[in-house]
Short mmCIF file of C-alpha atoms and ligand atoms in Angstrom, two decimals:
data_model
loop_
_atom_site.label_atom_id
_atom_site.label_comp_id
_atom_site.label_asym_id
_atom_site.label_seq_id
_atom_site.Cartn_x
_atom_site.Cartn_y
_atom_site.Cartn_z
CA MET V 1 -19.21 91.04 -103.84
CA LYS V 2 -15.61 90.16 -102.53
CA ARG V 3 -12.70 90.73 -104.87
CA ILE V 4 -9.55 88.55 -105.02
CA LEU V 5 -6.39 89.28 -106.85
CA THR V 6 -4.65 86.12 -107.61
CA ILE V 7 -1.01 86.06 -108.78
CA GLN V 8 0.44 82.92 -110.53
CA ASP V 9 1.02 81.61 -114.04
CA VAL V 10 -1.23 80.76 -116.94
CA SER V 11 -0.44 77.19 -117.91
CA ASP V 12 -2.28 77.01 -121.15
CA VAL V 13 -2.77 73.02 -121.02
CA GLY V 14 -2.59 71.16 -117.76
CA LYS V 15 -5.35 72.41 -115.40
CA CYS V 16 -3.30 74.25 -112.68
CA SER V 17 -2.72 77.57 -111.29
CA LEU V 18 -4.84 80.31 -113.21
CA THR V 19 -6.91 77.81 -115.24
CA VAL V 20 -8.17 76.35 -111.69
CA ALA V 21 -8.05 79.48 -109.62
CA LEU V 22 -10.32 81.45 -111.86
CA PRO V 23 -13.29 79.03 -112.32
CA VAL V 24 -13.12 78.07 -108.42
CA ILE V 25 -13.14 81.65 -107.09
CA SER V 26 -15.88 82.60 -109.57
CA ALA V 27 -17.83 79.48 -108.28
CA ALA V 28 -17.73 80.93 -104.89
CA GLN V 29 -19.32 84.12 -105.97
CA VAL V 30 -16.15 86.14 -105.57
CA GLU V 31 -14.85 88.48 -108.28
CA ALA V 32 -11.32 87.00 -109.53
CA CYS V 33 -8.67 89.54 -110.67
CA VAL V 34 -5.57 88.22 -112.13
CA LEU V 35 -1.89 89.17 -112.23
CA PRO V 36 -0.32 86.28 -114.56
CA THR V 37 3.18 85.89 -113.81
CA ALA V 38 4.26 83.95 -116.62
CA VAL V 39 2.54 82.10 -119.60
CA LEU V 40 3.56 78.45 -120.24
CA SER V 41 2.43 76.23 -123.03
CA THR V 42 1.83 73.61 -120.12
CA HIS V 43 2.81 73.02 -116.57
CA THR V 44 6.43 72.10 -116.02
CA MET V 45 5.51 68.39 -115.59
CA PHE V 46 5.37 67.99 -119.04
CA LYS V 47 8.49 67.18 -121.10
CA HIS V 48 8.36 70.14 -123.52
CA PHE V 49 7.07 73.55 -122.48
CA THR V 50 7.63 77.21 -123.27
CA PHE V 51 7.85 79.93 -120.52
CA ALA V 52 7.20 83.58 -121.31
CA ASP V 53 8.10 85.59 -118.22
CA LEU V 54 5.87 88.53 -117.38
CA THR V 55 7.79 89.98 -114.60
CA ASP V 56 8.37 93.27 -116.43
CA GLU V 57 4.56 93.90 -116.47
CA ILE V 58 4.23 93.75 -112.64
CA GLU V 59 5.40 97.21 -111.74
CA PRO V 60 3.32 99.14 -114.62
CA THR V 61 0.35 97.18 -113.46
CA ILE V 62 0.72 98.13 -109.89
CA ASP V 63 1.05 101.81 -111.09
CA ALA V 64 -1.97 101.60 -113.42
CA TRP V 65 -4.18 99.88 -110.60
CA ARG V 66 -3.25 102.62 -108.22
CA ALA V 67 -3.90 105.49 -110.57
CA GLU V 68 -7.35 103.81 -110.84
CA GLY V 69 -7.81 103.57 -107.11
CA ILE V 70 -8.47 99.72 -107.39
CA THR V 71 -8.31 97.78 -104.13
CA PHE V 72 -8.75 93.95 -103.28
CA ASP V 73 -10.30 92.26 -100.51
CA ALA V 74 -7.50 89.37 -100.58
CA ILE V 75 -4.39 88.66 -102.18
CA TYR V 76 -3.58 85.18 -103.14
CA THR V 77 -0.30 84.14 -104.64
CA GLY V 78 0.65 80.62 -106.19
CA TYR V 79 3.62 79.64 -108.53
CA LEU V 80 6.11 82.25 -108.90
CA GLY V 81 8.76 81.98 -111.37
CA SER V 82 11.77 83.96 -110.08
CA TYR V 83 13.49 85.91 -107.30
CA ARG V 84 12.87 89.31 -108.86
CA GLN V 85 9.15 88.30 -109.05
CA MET V 86 8.98 87.77 -105.53
CA GLU V 87 10.45 91.02 -104.79
CA LEU V 88 8.17 92.83 -107.00
CA ILE V 89 5.00 91.16 -105.40
CA GLU V 90 6.44 91.88 -101.90
CA LYS V 91 6.10 95.59 -103.29
CA LEU V 92 2.60 95.00 -104.65
CA ILE V 93 1.52 93.35 -101.06
CA ALA V 94 2.92 96.25 -99.31
CA VAL V 95 0.66 98.80 -101.41
CA PHE V 96 -2.42 96.73 -101.45
CA ARG V 97 -2.65 95.07 -98.14
CA ALA V 98 -3.87 98.15 -96.24
CA ASN V 99 -7.21 97.50 -97.88
CA ALA V 100 -7.12 93.74 -97.88
CA GLU V 101 -8.52 91.49 -95.42
CA PHE V 102 -5.85 88.80 -95.80
CA VAL V 103 -2.79 87.65 -97.83
CA PHE V 104 -2.86 84.07 -98.74
CA VAL V 105 0.48 82.44 -100.12
CA ASP V 106 0.67 79.24 -101.45
CA PRO V 107 4.35 78.50 -101.57
CA VAL V 108 4.42 76.32 -104.74
CA LEU V 109 7.63 74.61 -104.86
CA GLY V 110 7.29 70.86 -105.19
CA ASP V 111 5.34 67.69 -104.40
CA ALA V 112 5.99 64.07 -103.58
CA GLY V 113 9.39 65.06 -102.01
CA LYS V 114 10.76 66.81 -105.06
CA LEU V 115 10.90 70.33 -105.95
CA TYR V 116 9.36 71.21 -109.51
CA ALA V 117 11.56 71.77 -112.55
CA ARG V 118 13.38 75.26 -112.50
CA PHE V 119 13.49 75.33 -108.55
CA ASP V 120 16.05 74.51 -106.08
CA GLN V 121 16.81 74.78 -102.26
CA ALA V 122 17.86 78.56 -102.72
CA PHE V 123 14.58 79.24 -104.15
CA ALA V 124 12.80 77.40 -101.34
CA ASP V 125 14.93 79.45 -98.88
CA ARG V 126 13.79 82.75 -100.66
CA MET V 127 10.00 81.32 -100.69
CA ALA V 128 10.19 80.86 -96.97
CA LEU V 129 11.16 84.51 -96.56
CA PHE V 130 8.33 85.45 -98.99
CA CYS V 131 6.02 83.62 -96.59
CA ALA V 132 6.71 86.37 -93.94
CA LYS V 133 4.37 88.71 -95.80
CA ALA V 134 1.51 86.35 -95.59
CA ASP V 135 -1.57 86.14 -93.26
CA VAL V 136 -1.92 82.50 -94.30
CA ILE V 137 0.22 79.88 -95.98
CA ALA V 138 -0.68 76.52 -97.22
CA PRO V 139 2.22 74.47 -98.08
CA ASN V 140 2.14 70.68 -98.68
CA MET V 141 4.62 68.31 -97.03
CA THR V 142 7.34 68.82 -99.56
CA GLU V 143 7.17 72.66 -99.48
CA ALA V 144 7.15 72.65 -95.64
CA ALA V 145 10.28 70.39 -95.50
CA ALA V 146 12.12 72.42 -98.19
CA MET V 147 11.30 75.78 -96.48
CA LEU V 148 12.04 74.68 -93.13
CA HIS V 149 15.20 72.41 -93.79
CA ILE V 150 13.84 69.26 -92.45
CA PRO V 151 13.63 65.93 -94.14
CA TYR V 152 10.63 65.09 -96.35
CA VAL V 153 8.42 62.70 -94.47
CA GLU V 154 5.80 61.09 -96.82
CA SER V 155 3.57 59.19 -94.20
CA GLY V 156 3.25 57.97 -90.62
CA HIS V 157 3.45 61.42 -89.28
CA THR V 158 2.77 61.64 -85.48
CA GLU V 159 0.59 64.54 -84.06
CA ASP V 160 3.58 66.07 -82.37
CA TYR V 161 5.60 66.31 -85.52
CA VAL V 162 2.70 67.94 -87.41
CA GLN V 163 2.15 70.58 -84.62
CA ASP V 164 5.86 71.24 -84.36
CA VAL V 165 6.01 71.87 -88.35
CA LEU V 166 2.96 73.85 -88.03
CA ARG V 167 4.45 76.18 -85.29
CA ARG V 168 7.71 76.42 -87.25
CA LEU V 169 5.78 77.43 -90.32
CA SER V 170 3.90 80.23 -88.53
CA ALA V 171 7.24 81.42 -87.11
CA LEU V 172 8.13 82.25 -90.63
CA GLY V 173 5.58 85.03 -90.12
CA PRO V 174 1.99 84.12 -91.07
CA LYS V 175 -0.63 84.09 -88.51
CA VAL V 176 -2.24 80.94 -89.83
CA ALA V 177 -0.40 77.95 -91.54
CA ALA V 178 -2.29 74.80 -93.16
CA LEU V 179 -0.27 71.69 -93.91
CA THR V 180 -1.63 69.38 -96.43
CA GLY V 181 -0.76 65.83 -97.11
CA VAL V 182 -0.80 64.79 -93.53
CA GLU V 183 -1.05 61.01 -92.98
CA TYR V 184 -1.24 59.81 -89.27
CA GLU V 185 -2.54 56.35 -90.23
CA PRO V 186 -2.31 54.52 -93.42
CA GLY V 187 -5.36 55.19 -95.67
CA ARG V 188 -6.27 58.40 -93.97
CA TYR V 189 -5.19 61.66 -95.41
CA GLY V 190 -5.89 65.17 -94.63
CA VAL V 191 -5.05 68.73 -93.65
CA VAL V 192 -4.03 70.28 -90.29
CA ALA V 193 -4.11 74.00 -89.85
CA TYR V 194 -2.76 75.92 -86.82
CA ASP V 195 -3.80 79.49 -85.86
CA SER V 196 -1.04 81.00 -83.87
CA ARG V 197 -3.21 83.86 -82.51
CA THR V 198 -5.17 81.36 -80.56
CA ASP V 199 -2.93 78.61 -80.49
CA GLU V 200 -5.52 76.18 -81.95
CA PHE V 201 -5.21 73.36 -84.33
CA PHE V 202 -7.88 72.20 -86.71
CA SER V 203 -7.89 69.05 -88.63
CA TYR V 204 -9.93 67.34 -91.42
CA PHE V 205 -9.27 63.88 -92.78
CA HIS V 206 -10.74 61.79 -95.38
CA ASP V 207 -9.80 58.36 -96.97
CA LYS V 208 -6.75 58.38 -99.28
CA ILE V 209 -7.13 57.65 -102.84
CA PRO V 210 -4.12 56.00 -104.19
CA GLY V 211 -2.21 57.90 -107.08
CA ARG V 212 -0.47 61.28 -107.39
CA PHE V 213 -2.63 63.97 -108.84
CA HIS V 214 -1.45 67.20 -110.25
CA GLY V 215 -2.86 70.70 -109.74
CA THR V 216 -4.66 69.59 -106.40
CA GLY V 217 -2.54 72.04 -104.60
CA ASP V 218 -4.02 74.99 -106.48
CA LEU V 219 -7.36 73.65 -106.34
CA PHE V 220 -7.11 73.38 -102.68
CA SER V 221 -5.83 76.92 -102.18
CA SER V 222 -8.19 78.61 -104.60
CA ALA V 223 -11.16 76.91 -102.70
CA ALA V 224 -9.69 77.88 -99.35
CA VAL V 225 -9.10 81.47 -100.38
CA ALA V 226 -12.50 81.93 -101.73
CA ALA V 227 -14.15 80.38 -98.63
CA LEU V 228 -12.17 82.63 -96.37
CA ALA V 229 -13.03 85.71 -98.53
CA ARG V 230 -16.91 84.50 -98.02
CA GLY V 231 -16.24 84.84 -94.38
CA ARG V 232 -16.13 81.01 -93.65
CA SER V 233 -13.91 80.27 -90.48
CA ILE V 234 -10.50 78.59 -90.93
CA ALA V 235 -11.72 75.32 -89.99
CA GLU V 236 -14.68 75.36 -92.49
CA SER V 237 -12.65 76.93 -95.28
CA PHE V 238 -10.13 74.12 -95.11
CA GLN V 239 -12.86 71.65 -95.08
CA ILE V 240 -14.43 73.02 -97.98
CA ALA V 241 -11.11 73.15 -99.85
CA ALA V 242 -10.31 69.49 -98.93
CA ASP V 243 -13.83 68.43 -100.01
CA LEU V 244 -13.62 70.04 -103.53
CA THR V 245 -10.10 68.45 -103.87
CA VAL V 246 -11.37 64.96 -102.97
CA ASP V 247 -14.43 65.11 -104.93
CA SER V 248 -12.25 66.22 -107.90
CA ILE V 249 -9.91 63.50 -107.45
CA LYS V 250 -12.96 60.83 -107.22
CA ALA V 251 -14.35 62.14 -110.39
CA THR V 252 -11.07 61.87 -112.12
CA VAL V 253 -10.56 58.21 -110.96
CA ALA V 254 -14.04 57.23 -112.08
CA ASN V 255 -13.63 58.72 -115.50
CA PRO V 256 -12.01 56.09 -117.90
CA ASN V 257 -10.95 58.81 -120.26
CA ALA V 258 -9.52 61.06 -117.61
CA ARG V 259 -6.32 63.02 -118.90
CA ASN V 260 -3.09 62.46 -117.24
CA TYR V 261 -2.85 65.74 -115.94
CA GLY V 262 -4.81 67.83 -113.58
CA VAL V 263 -8.04 66.51 -112.00
CA ASP V 264 -11.73 66.64 -113.22
CA PHE V 265 -12.50 69.49 -110.93
CA GLU V 266 -15.29 70.62 -113.18
CA THR V 267 -17.48 67.83 -112.04
CA ALA V 268 -17.07 68.69 -108.51
CA LEU V 269 -17.97 72.42 -108.96
CA PRO V 270 -21.70 72.09 -108.59
CA ALA V 271 -21.44 70.73 -104.90
CA PHE V 272 -18.93 73.33 -104.19
CA MET V 273 -21.03 76.20 -105.61
CA ARG V 274 -24.06 75.05 -103.18
CA LYS V 275 -21.97 75.77 -100.07
CA PHE V 276 -22.24 79.43 -101.08
CA GLU V 277 -25.78 79.70 -101.87
O1 LIG Y 1 0.51 73.12 -109.78
C1 LIG Y 1 1.60 73.88 -109.47
C2 LIG Y 1 2.18 74.57 -110.68
C3 LIG Y 1 1.71 75.66 -111.27
N1 LIG Y 1 2.31 76.31 -112.14
C4 LIG Y 1 3.09 75.47 -112.90
C5 LIG Y 1 3.58 74.25 -112.58
C6 LIG Y 1 3.17 73.83 -111.34
C7 LIG Y 1 3.50 72.48 -111.02
O2 LIG Y 1 4.30 71.83 -111.75
O3 LIG Y 1 4.44 73.91 -113.34
C8 LIG Y 1 3.76 76.36 -114.13
#
């Protein structure tokens, strides 16, 4: 069985980061190991939240894993809370990447044209440097714009624009970049990925579901990482990830008692699991 190390926070309530990554990775029949970067009472879109930083645990954890001879087939980072954390995780990547097939960075910074609470442009600039350590990155339009210092464009993208953004993202260092939230024509929404090794683009579009849904980036990345770890191609992996995300959003919209945070990905897991039988 493949083993992924995922590095992101635990938001106790809110359906994002580790509470999404763990079930999704497990559902793909991949072992999920975790390095929690922080524990929050909820994610940061809530008005009141606690934030217990776990940065001081990173180095002793690396040492203990090394002493045990533990290795990972893939390393996947999500929400990172501080500059020091990025520095320490760069060290972790340097230690464990020799035995790993790939390093996947989801540069969690913001959504809908806005950076999340606690983040600013300087943090986005540091995240852009952090992306140099990745083989694959998967930003949304907001994160790509912040890291590349270009204006955020919500919709009406042209193919030239998207291809240019993807080439610039891969110039940050990763071999593969995937951009979510691409909208060439009204009502159609999707992901375009670029493999700089072959200079190929892969697109996957679906009908846009109106509304903003929190935690979908984490869901998308977790599914893509799991699919890549299971040997699926880049195109297949991002398609599987987009399908899980869309199915989860549809389930949320159909649920009259849906929470006003996170999506009902639980309902969409059976169809996702069948892709790995
Ligand atoms: O879903 C991204 C995310 C992850 N972790 C924390 C967050 C957010 C987005 O707001 O606040 C703590």
